[in-house]
PDB file of C-alpha atoms in Angstrom:
ATOM      1  CA  MET A   1      27.678 -32.017 -41.960  1.00 63.00           C
ATOM      2  CA  SER A   2      27.589 -28.351 -42.964  1.00 68.00           C
ATOM      3  CA  TYR A   3      24.418 -26.265 -42.903  1.00 69.00           C
ATOM      4  CA  ARG A   4      24.717 -25.784 -46.663  1.00 77.00           C
ATOM      5  CA  LEU A   5      24.627 -29.546 -47.232  1.00 76.00           C
ATOM      6  CA  MET A   6      21.699 -29.930 -44.819  1.00 72.00           C
ATOM      7  CA  LYS A   7      19.800 -27.258 -46.765  1.00 75.00           C
ATOM      8  CA  LEU A   8      20.513 -29.080 -50.025  1.00 78.00           C
ATOM      9  CA  PHE A   9      19.231 -32.369 -48.587  1.00 75.00           C
ATOM     10  CA  THR A  10      16.091 -30.604 -47.310  1.00 75.00           C
ATOM     11  CA  VAL A  11      15.296 -29.425 -50.822  1.00 75.00           C
ATOM     12  CA  LEU A  12      16.268 -32.533 -52.806  1.00 77.00           C
ATOM     13  CA  ILE A  13      15.381 -35.621 -50.741  1.00 76.00           C
ATOM     14  CA  PRO A  14      11.601 -35.077 -50.312  1.00 72.00           C
ATOM     15  CA  THR A  15      11.336 -33.743 -53.865  1.00 75.00           C
ATOM     16  CA  LEU A  16      13.140 -36.693 -55.443  1.00 77.00           C
ATOM     17  CA  LEU A  17      11.397 -39.383 -53.398  1.00 75.00           C
ATOM     18  CA  ILE A  18       7.841 -38.067 -53.717  1.00 74.00           C
ATOM     19  CA  GLY A  19       8.272 -36.761 -57.258  1.00 77.00           C
ATOM     20  CA  GLY A  20       9.976 -39.995 -58.263  1.00 78.00           C
ATOM     21  CA  PHE A  21       7.104 -42.076 -56.892  1.00 75.00           C
ATOM     22  CA  GLU A  22       4.545 -39.950 -58.749  1.00 75.00           C
ATOM     23  CA  PHE A  23       6.490 -40.309 -62.002  1.00 76.00           C
ATOM     24  CA  PHE A  24       6.747 -44.076 -61.457  1.00 75.00           C
ATOM     25  CA  ARG A  25       3.026 -44.314 -60.649  1.00 72.00           C
ATOM     26  CA  HIS A  26       1.848 -42.430 -63.729  1.00 73.00           C
ATOM     27  CA  SER A  27       4.305 -43.958 -66.186  1.00 74.00           C
ATOM     28  CA  VAL A  28       4.596 -47.588 -64.998  1.00 73.00           C
ATOM     29  CA  ILE A  29       1.830 -48.732 -62.647  1.00 72.00           C
ATOM     30  CA  HIS A  30      -0.995 -46.324 -63.476  1.00 67.00           C
ATOM     31  CA  HIS A  31      -3.069 -49.200 -64.903  1.00 69.00           C
ATOM     32  CA  LEU A  32      -2.715 -51.164 -61.639  1.00 71.00           C
ATOM     33  CA  LEU A  33      -3.852 -48.374 -59.292  1.00 68.00           C
ATOM     34  CA  SER A  34      -6.963 -46.279 -59.357  1.00 74.00           C
ATOM     35  CA  MET A  35      -6.593 -42.526 -59.003  1.00 72.00           C
ATOM     36  CA  GLU A  36      -8.198 -42.603 -55.535  1.00 76.00           C
ATOM     37  CA  THR A  37      -5.912 -45.421 -54.327  1.00 77.00           C
ATOM     38  CA  GLY A  38      -2.899 -43.604 -55.718  1.00 70.00           C
ATOM     39  CA  ASN A  39      -3.867 -40.416 -53.887  1.00 74.00           C
ATOM     40  CA  TYR A  40      -4.200 -42.290 -50.582  1.00 77.00           C
ATOM     41  CA  LEU A  41      -0.883 -44.008 -51.212  1.00 77.00           C
ATOM     42  CA  ILE A  42       1.016 -40.804 -52.008  1.00 75.00           C
ATOM     43  CA  THR A  43      -0.483 -39.135 -48.919  1.00 80.00           C
ATOM     44  CA  ILE A  44       0.709 -41.972 -46.652  1.00 83.00           C
ATOM     45  CA  LEU A  45       4.079 -42.078 -48.403  1.00 78.00           C
ATOM     46  CA  THR A  46       4.492 -38.301 -47.996  1.00 78.00           C
ATOM     47  CA  LEU A  47       3.700 -38.586 -44.275  1.00 81.00           C
ATOM     48  CA  ILE A  48       6.215 -41.406 -43.757  1.00 84.00           C
ATOM     49  CA  ILE A  49       8.967 -39.676 -45.745  1.00 78.00           C
ATOM     50  CA  SER A  50       8.325 -36.307 -44.042  1.00 78.00           C
ATOM     51  CA  TYR A  51       8.396 -37.858 -40.569  1.00 82.00           C
ATOM     52  CA  ALA A  52      11.562 -39.871 -41.224  1.00 83.00           C
ATOM     53  CA  PHE A  53      13.324 -36.962 -42.872  1.00 78.00           C
ATOM     54  CA  ALA A  54      12.283 -34.412 -40.197  1.00 81.00           C
ATOM     55  CA  SER A  55      13.365 -36.788 -37.405  1.00 85.00           C
ATOM     56  CA  TRP A  56      16.760 -37.294 -39.024  1.00 81.00           C
ATOM     57  CA  MET A  57      17.214 -33.595 -39.782  1.00 80.00           C
ATOM     58  CA  PHE A  58      16.271 -32.348 -36.302  1.00 83.00           C
ATOM     59  CA  LYS A  59      18.419 -35.018 -34.672  1.00 85.00           C
ATOM     60  CA  THR A  60      21.353 -33.878 -36.794  1.00 82.00           C
ATOM     61  CA  ILE A  61      20.721 -30.227 -35.874  1.00 82.00           C
ATOM     62  CA  GLU A  62      20.402 -31.131 -32.172  1.00 84.00           C
ATOM     63  CA  LEU A  63      23.724 -32.979 -32.194  1.00 84.00           C
ATOM     64  CA  LYS A  64      25.371 -30.120 -34.049  1.00 81.00           C
ATOM     65  CA  ASN A  65      24.027 -27.548 -31.581  1.00 81.00           C
ATOM     66  CA  GLN A  66      25.097 -29.703 -28.632  1.00 81.00           C
ATOM     67  CA  ARG A  67      28.616 -29.904 -30.049  1.00 81.00           C
ATOM     68  CA  ILE A  68      28.698 -26.128 -30.511  1.00 79.00           C
ATOM     69  CA  THR A  69      27.459 -25.637 -26.921  1.00 77.00           C
ATOM     70  CA  ASN A  70      30.119 -27.990 -25.567  1.00 76.00           C
ATOM     71  CA  GLU A  71      32.811 -26.172 -27.530  1.00 79.00           C
ATOM     72  CA  ARG A  72      31.644 -22.827 -26.144  1.00 75.00           C
ATOM     73  CA  GLU A  73      31.689 -24.174 -22.597  1.00 71.00           C
ATOM     74  CA  MET A  74      35.169 -25.586 -23.091  1.00 75.00           C
ATOM     75  CA  ARG A  75      36.327 -22.239 -24.472  1.00 75.00           C
ATOM     76  CA  ALA A  76      34.799 -20.420 -21.496  1.00 71.00           C
ATOM     77  CA  ILE A  77      36.678 -22.686 -19.094  1.00 69.00           C
ATOM     78  CA  TYR A  78      39.971 -22.274 -20.930  1.00 72.00           C
ATOM     79  CA  GLU A  79      39.499 -18.491 -21.028  1.00 71.00           C
ATOM     80  CA  GLU A  80      38.847 -18.562 -17.281  1.00 66.00           C
ATOM     81  CA  ARG A  81      42.031 -20.534 -16.728  1.00 68.00           C
ATOM     82  CA  GLU A  82      43.986 -18.071 -18.852  1.00 70.00           C
ATOM     83  CA  ARG A  83      42.584 -15.221 -16.769  1.00 66.00           C
ATOM     84  CA  LEU A  84      43.427 -17.115 -13.591  1.00 66.00           C
ATOM     85  CA  ALA A  85      46.981 -17.722 -14.752  1.00 67.00           C
ATOM     86  CA  LYS A  86      47.415 -14.010 -15.451  1.00 66.00           C
ATOM     87  CA  GLU A  87      45.959 -13.075 -12.055  1.00 62.00           C
ATOM     88  CA  LEU A  88      48.260 -15.509 -10.281  1.00 62.00           C
ATOM     89  CA  HIS A  89      51.256 -14.164 -12.128  1.00 62.00           C
ATOM     90  CA  ASP A  90      50.399 -10.565 -11.302  1.00 61.00           C
ATOM     91  CA  SER A  91      49.068 -10.858  -7.761  1.00 62.00           C
ATOM     92  CA  ILE A  92      51.351 -13.535  -6.320  1.00 70.00           C
ATOM     93  CA  ALA A  93      54.457 -12.050  -7.929  1.00 70.00           C
ATOM     94  CA  GLN A  94      53.663  -8.679  -6.357  1.00 69.00           C
ATOM     95  CA  THR A  95      52.822 -10.267  -3.004  1.00 73.00           C
ATOM     96  CA  LEU A  96      56.067 -12.251  -2.941  1.00 79.00           C
ATOM     97  CA  PHE A  97      58.054  -9.121  -3.712  1.00 78.00           C
ATOM     98  CA  LEU A  98      56.340  -7.281  -0.861  1.00 79.00           C
ATOM     99  CA  LEU A  99      56.899 -10.306   1.387  1.00 83.00           C
ATOM    100  CA  LYS A 100      60.646 -10.121   0.743  1.00 84.00           C
ATOM    101  CA  VAL A 101      60.610  -6.432   1.635  1.00 84.00           C
ATOM    102  CA  TYR A 102      58.801  -7.085   4.928  1.00 82.00           C
ATOM    103  CA  LEU A 103      61.142  -9.932   5.826  1.00 87.00           C
ATOM    104  CA  LYS A 104      64.194  -7.744   5.216  1.00 87.00           C
ATOM    105  CA  LYS A 105      62.704  -5.072   7.465  1.00 86.00           C
ATOM    106  CA  GLY A 106      61.792  -7.591  10.149  1.00 86.00           C
ATOM    107  CA  LYS A 107      58.057  -6.959   9.895  1.00 83.00           C
ATOM    108  CA  SER A 108      56.983 -10.463  10.857  1.00 82.00           C
ATOM    109  CA  GLU A 109      53.276  -9.743  11.403  1.00 76.00           C
ATOM    110  CA  GLU A 110      52.886  -8.109   8.007  1.00 75.00           C
ATOM    111  CA  ALA A 111      54.845 -10.968   6.421  1.00 79.00           C
ATOM    112  CA  ALA A 112      52.603 -13.571   8.079  1.00 75.00           C
ATOM    113  CA  SER A 113      49.540 -11.775   6.728  1.00 69.00           C
ATOM    114  CA  LEU A 114      50.979 -11.894   3.216  1.00 70.00           C
ATOM    115  CA  VAL A 115      51.720 -15.613   3.557  1.00 77.00           C
ATOM    116  CA  ASN A 116      48.062 -16.182   4.460  1.00 66.00           C
ATOM    117  CA  SER A 117      47.034 -14.138   1.423  1.00 65.00           C
ATOM    118  CA  ILE A 118      49.221 -16.253  -0.873  1.00 72.00           C
ATOM    119  CA  ASP A 119      47.792 -19.420   0.658  1.00 67.00           C
ATOM    120  CA  THR A 120      44.243 -18.216  -0.029  1.00 61.00           C
ATOM    121  CA  GLN A 121      45.015 -17.316  -3.626  1.00 64.00           C
ATOM    122  CA  LEU A 122      46.644 -20.674  -4.283  1.00 69.00           C
ATOM    123  CA  ARG A 123      43.715 -22.581  -2.776  1.00 63.00           C
ATOM    124  CA  GLN A 124      41.310 -20.671  -4.981  1.00 61.00           C
ATOM    125  CA  ALA A 125      43.500 -21.294  -8.028  1.00 64.00           C
ATOM    126  CA  ILE A 126      43.647 -25.016  -7.314  1.00 64.00           C
ATOM    127  CA  PHE A 127      39.856 -25.132  -6.981  1.00 60.00           C
ATOM    128  CA  ASN A 128      39.415 -23.460 -10.372  1.00 58.00           C
ATOM    129  CA  LEU A 129      41.959 -25.656 -12.107  1.00 59.00           C
ATOM    130  CA  ARG A 130      40.368 -28.826 -10.748  1.00 59.00           C
ATOM    131  CA  MET A 131      37.136 -28.030 -12.568  1.00 55.00           C
ATOM    132  CA  ASN A 132      37.382 -30.616 -15.331  1.00 54.00           C
ATOM    133  CA  PRO A 133      34.628 -30.056 -17.936  1.00 49.00           C
ATOM    134  CA  ALA A 134      34.670 -33.781 -18.743  1.00 49.00           C
ATOM    135  CA  GLU A 135      33.747 -34.728 -15.166  1.00 51.00           C
ATOM    136  CA  HIS A 136      30.149 -34.429 -14.019  1.00 51.00           C
ATOM    137  CA  VAL A 137      30.873 -33.341 -10.437  1.00 59.00           C
ATOM    138  CA  ASN A 138      28.031 -31.961  -8.386  1.00 79.00           C
ATOM    139  CA  PHE A 139      28.420 -28.176  -8.409  1.00 84.00           C
ATOM    140  CA  SER A 140      26.624 -27.753  -5.070  1.00 89.00           C
ATOM    141  CA  ASN A 141      29.093 -30.028  -3.294  1.00 86.00           C
ATOM    142  CA  ARG A 142      32.086 -28.479  -5.025  1.00 83.00           C
ATOM    143  CA  LEU A 143      30.935 -24.998  -4.064  1.00 88.00           C
ATOM    144  CA  GLN A 144      30.192 -26.008  -0.467  1.00 89.00           C
ATOM    145  CA  ASN A 145      33.630 -27.637  -0.135  1.00 85.00           C
ATOM    146  CA  TRP A 146      35.274 -24.435  -1.324  1.00 84.00           C
ATOM    147  CA  LEU A 147      33.261 -22.355   1.155  1.00 90.00           C
ATOM    148  CA  ASP A 148      34.337 -24.695   3.974  1.00 89.00           C
ATOM    149  CA  ASP A 149      37.987 -24.288   2.966  1.00 83.00           C
ATOM    150  CA  TRP A 150      37.552 -20.510   2.808  1.00 85.00           C
ATOM    151  CA  ILE A 151      36.176 -20.449   6.371  1.00 88.00           C
ATOM    152  CA  THR A 152      39.345 -22.182   7.578  1.00 83.00           C
ATOM    153  CA  VAL A 153      41.627 -19.805   5.693  1.00 79.00           C
ATOM    154  CA  SER A 154      39.795 -16.534   6.400  1.00 84.00           C
ATOM    155  CA  GLY A 155      38.437 -17.157   9.899  1.00 88.00           C
ATOM    156  CA  ILE A 156      35.085 -15.700   8.784  1.00 92.00           C
ATOM    157  CA  ASP A 157      32.008 -17.818   9.530  1.00 93.00           C
ATOM    158  CA  ILE A 158      29.642 -18.580   6.653  1.00 94.00           C
ATOM    159  CA  GLU A 159      25.976 -19.473   6.951  1.00 95.00           C
ATOM    160  CA  SER A 160      25.379 -21.216   3.632  1.00 95.00           C
ATOM    161  CA  ASP A 161      22.077 -22.231   2.084  1.00 95.00           C
ATOM    162  CA  ILE A 162      22.494 -23.938  -1.303  1.00 94.00           C
ATOM    163  CA  GLN A 163      19.365 -25.334  -2.954  1.00 93.00           C
ATOM    164  CA  LEU A 164      20.474 -26.148  -6.460  1.00 90.00           C
ATOM    165  CA  GLN A 165      19.046 -28.624  -8.956  1.00 87.00           C
ATOM    166  CA  ASN A 166      21.651 -30.935 -10.476  1.00 83.00           C
ATOM    167  CA  GLY A 167      22.581 -29.860 -13.988  1.00 82.00           C
ATOM    168  CA  TYR A 168      20.676 -26.583 -13.669  1.00 89.00           C
ATOM    169  CA  PHE A 169      23.657 -24.501 -14.815  1.00 88.00           C
ATOM    170  CA  THR A 170      25.917 -25.247 -17.749  1.00 83.00           C
ATOM    171  CA  THR A 171      29.624 -25.725 -17.135  1.00 75.00           C
ATOM    172  CA  ALA A 172      30.348 -22.242 -18.490  1.00 76.00           C
ATOM    173  CA  GLU A 173      27.745 -20.729 -16.149  1.00 86.00           C
ATOM    174  CA  GLU A 174      29.243 -22.590 -13.195  1.00 84.00           C
ATOM    175  CA  VAL A 175      32.632 -21.060 -14.008  1.00 78.00           C
ATOM    176  CA  GLN A 176      31.145 -17.551 -14.025  1.00 83.00           C
ATOM    177  CA  LEU A 177      29.141 -18.147 -10.838  1.00 89.00           C
ATOM    178  CA  PHE A 178      32.180 -19.386  -8.992  1.00 85.00           C
ATOM    179  CA  GLY A 179      34.099 -16.362 -10.255  1.00 82.00           C
ATOM    180  CA  VAL A 180      31.459 -14.104  -8.680  1.00 89.00           C
ATOM    181  CA  VAL A 181      31.697 -15.980  -5.372  1.00 90.00           C
ATOM    182  CA  GLN A 182      35.484 -15.886  -5.467  1.00 83.00           C
ATOM    183  CA  GLU A 183      35.692 -12.166  -6.254  1.00 83.00           C
ATOM    184  CA  ALA A 184      33.070 -11.224  -3.656  1.00 89.00           C
ATOM    185  CA  LEU A 185      34.648 -13.237  -0.852  1.00 89.00           C
ATOM    186  CA  ILE A 186      38.146 -11.990  -1.648  1.00 82.00           C
ATOM    187  CA  ASN A 187      36.895  -8.406  -1.281  1.00 84.00           C
ATOM    188  CA  ILE A 188      35.064  -9.276   1.943  1.00 90.00           C
ATOM    189  CA  ARG A 189      38.208 -10.750   3.452  1.00 86.00           C
ATOM    190  CA  LYS A 190      40.410  -7.853   2.358  1.00 81.00           C
ATOM    191  CA  HIS A 191      38.213  -4.866   3.075  1.00 84.00           C
ATOM    192  CA  SER A 192      35.029  -5.565   5.036  1.00 88.00           C
ATOM    193  CA  GLU A 193      36.338  -6.476   8.526  1.00 90.00           C
ATOM    194  CA  ALA A 194      33.344  -8.823   8.728  1.00 93.00           C
ATOM    195  CA  ASN A 195      33.237 -11.862  11.005  1.00 93.00           C
ATOM    196  CA  THR A 196      30.180 -13.581   9.505  1.00 94.00           C
ATOM    197  CA  LEU A 197      28.459 -13.711   6.144  1.00 95.00           C
ATOM    198  CA  ILE A 198      25.375 -15.343   4.645  1.00 96.00           C
ATOM    199  CA  PHE A 199      25.582 -17.168   1.325  1.00 97.00           C
ATOM    200  CA  LYS A 200      22.450 -18.299  -0.521  1.00 97.00           C
ATOM    201  CA  LEU A 201      22.044 -19.889  -3.942  1.00 96.00           C
ATOM    202  CA  HIS A 202      18.520 -21.005  -4.839  1.00 95.00           C
ATOM    203  CA  THR A 203      17.016 -22.293  -8.077  1.00 93.00           C
ATOM    204  CA  ARG A 204      13.295 -22.557  -8.711  1.00 89.00           C
ATOM    205  CA  ASN A 205      11.960 -23.681 -12.070  1.00 85.00           C
ATOM    206  CA  ASN A 206      13.447 -21.181 -14.537  1.00 87.00           C
ATOM    207  CA  GLU A 207      14.516 -18.576 -11.957  1.00 93.00           C
ATOM    208  CA  TRP A 208      17.625 -18.507  -9.798  1.00 95.00           C
ATOM    209  CA  GLU A 209      19.036 -16.141  -7.190  1.00 96.00           C
ATOM    210  CA  MET A 210      22.345 -15.797  -5.373  1.00 96.00           C
ATOM    211  CA  ASN A 211      22.931 -13.556  -2.339  1.00 97.00           C
ATOM    212  CA  ILE A 212      26.179 -12.836  -0.496  1.00 96.00           C
ATOM    213  CA  GLU A 213      25.710 -10.666   2.606  1.00 96.00           C
ATOM    214  CA  ASP A 214      28.312  -9.726   5.223  1.00 95.00           C
ATOM    215  CA  ASN A 215      28.177  -7.848   8.530  1.00 94.00           C
ATOM    216  CA  GLY A 216      31.248  -5.744   7.791  1.00 93.00           C
ATOM    217  CA  ARG A 217      31.834  -2.040   7.719  1.00 91.00           C
ATOM    218  CA  GLY A 218      30.323  -1.502   4.264  1.00 89.00           C
ATOM    219  CA  PHE A 219      31.304   1.384   2.021  1.00 87.00           C
ATOM    220  CA  ASN A 220      29.936   4.352   0.129  1.00 83.00           C
ATOM    221  CA  ILE A 221      29.337   2.964  -3.334  1.00 77.00           C
ATOM    222  CA  ASN A 222      29.146   6.477  -4.819  1.00 76.00           C
ATOM    223  CA  GLU A 223      32.780   7.025  -3.848  1.00 73.00           C
ATOM    224  CA  ILE A 224      33.931   3.868  -5.650  1.00 71.00           C
ATOM    225  CA  SER A 225      34.827   4.213  -9.311  1.00 60.00           C
ATOM    226  CA  SER A 226      32.788   2.067 -11.711  1.00 56.00           C
ATOM    227  CA  ASN A 227      36.145   0.927 -13.114  1.00 55.00           C
ATOM    228  CA  HIS A 228      37.212  -0.473  -9.749  1.00 64.00           C
ATOM    229  CA  TYR A 229      38.587  -3.948 -10.432  1.00 63.00           C
ATOM    230  CA  GLY A 230      36.279  -5.868  -8.073  1.00 71.00           C
ATOM    231  CA  LEU A 231      33.088  -4.133  -9.199  1.00 79.00           C
ATOM    232  CA  ALA A 232      34.106  -4.361 -12.861  1.00 79.00           C
ATOM    233  CA  MET A 233      34.673  -8.115 -12.533  1.00 79.00           C
ATOM    234  CA  LEU A 234      31.286  -8.646 -10.874  1.00 86.00           C
ATOM    235  CA  LYS A 235      29.560  -6.615 -13.567  1.00 88.00           C
ATOM    236  CA  GLU A 236      31.370  -8.444 -16.369  1.00 84.00           C
ATOM    237  CA  ARG A 237      30.470 -11.867 -14.999  1.00 85.00           C
ATOM    238  CA  SER A 238      26.835 -10.943 -14.388  1.00 90.00           C
ATOM    239  CA  GLU A 239      26.595  -9.818 -18.023  1.00 90.00           C
ATOM    240  CA  LYS A 240      27.987 -13.158 -19.187  1.00 86.00           C
ATOM    241  CA  LEU A 241      25.323 -14.861 -17.040  1.00 90.00           C
ATOM    242  CA  ASN A 242      22.582 -12.594 -18.472  1.00 91.00           C
ATOM    243  CA  CYS A 243      21.464 -11.772 -14.941  1.00 94.00           C
ATOM    244  CA  SER A 244      20.843  -8.665 -12.870  1.00 94.00           C
ATOM    245  CA  LEU A 245      23.399  -7.463 -10.312  1.00 94.00           C
ATOM    246  CA  GLU A 246      22.542  -5.400  -7.237  1.00 94.00           C
ATOM    247  CA  ILE A 247      24.946  -4.143  -4.559  1.00 92.00           C
ATOM    248  CA  ASP A 248      23.303  -2.811  -1.399  1.00 93.00           C
ATOM    249  CA  THR A 249      25.768  -1.286   1.056  1.00 90.00           C
ATOM    250  CA  GLN A 250      26.118   1.497   3.604  1.00 86.00           C
ATOM    251  CA  LEU A 251      28.883   2.525   5.943  1.00 87.00           C
ATOM    252  CA  ASN A 252      28.904   0.367   9.098  1.00 87.00           C
ATOM    253  CA  ARG A 253      25.909  -1.654   7.866  1.00 88.00           C
ATOM    254  CA  GLY A 254      27.533  -4.379   5.794  1.00 92.00           C
ATOM    255  CA  THR A 255      27.182  -5.239   2.129  1.00 94.00           C
ATOM    256  CA  LYS A 256      24.766  -7.433   0.188  1.00 95.00           C
ATOM    257  CA  ILE A 257      25.457  -8.634  -3.356  1.00 95.00           C
ATOM    258  CA  SER A 258      22.490 -10.100  -5.230  1.00 96.00           C
ATOM    259  CA  LEU A 259      22.344 -11.817  -8.616  1.00 96.00           C
ATOM    260  CA  ARG A 260      19.042 -12.854 -10.209  1.00 95.00           C
ATOM    261  CA  GLY A 261      18.616 -14.725 -13.456  1.00 94.00           C
ATOM    262  CA  ASN A 262      15.956 -16.357 -15.605  1.00 89.00           C
ATOM    263  CA  LYS A 263      16.803 -19.437 -17.664  1.00 81.00           C
ATOM    264  CA  GLU A 264      13.832 -18.968 -19.999  1.00 71.00           C
ATOM    265  CA  TYR A 265      15.023 -15.442 -20.769  1.00 58.00           C
ATOM    266  CA  ASP A 266      18.494 -16.811 -21.479  1.00 57.00           C
ATOM    267  CA  LYS A 267      17.087 -19.195 -24.098  1.00 52.00           C
ATOM    268  CA  SER A 268      15.123 -16.463 -25.841  1.00 49.00           C
ATOM    269  CA  ILE A 269      18.075 -14.136 -26.551  1.00 48.00           C
TER     270      ILE A 269
END
């Protein structure tokens, strides 16, 4: 049902029912009812009609909004898969080309490193593509399983602390959160030279916080362009989550990435 039709019903249905009863009362049964009884009756009738109509109308609006929300979440997931497909095409194609070059030159160690990189990218791609929006899979378990796989692939230990209420995030938010984790851990593996990291994701009432902290070599953030791919991706995803993003890093002192959000704030904008 369109909003225009709902607006028309809102105007006509109460008017016709209540106005029709009043017309019927004054023209047909006025001699059977006293004025006081008629007033009581129209008051009760107005209450019943208003309650029934408001319940029906708000239920219709709720279902319509839920359908719109589901469509947005589906679109977010499909957009993420399109982005993933493009990344795989670009990154793996380039890596395979470089792998062929190393193999021709007999650089076996460099080639082995590239094979590990391809393996990591494919595992991450498979994880993303397995996220079926129609399946209500526990996000905490799915995220923990991915972190366990990443430990095996990267050789970097993770101390994880996930305290997440079931259903706290929408499917679209889960996609963006995993994208942040994926991007951050890819950069840690490539550049940080870390051997351990701490991952925390906590939710409490309407507030949530995620921290990713490594013990790597860190970097001078002032020397990194704001258009740098990794930082740009983190910023873009944090904006889609309507949360704050902080990156605390210094040379030889590791890096900490923090995201903080408020679900009540999300609903108000």
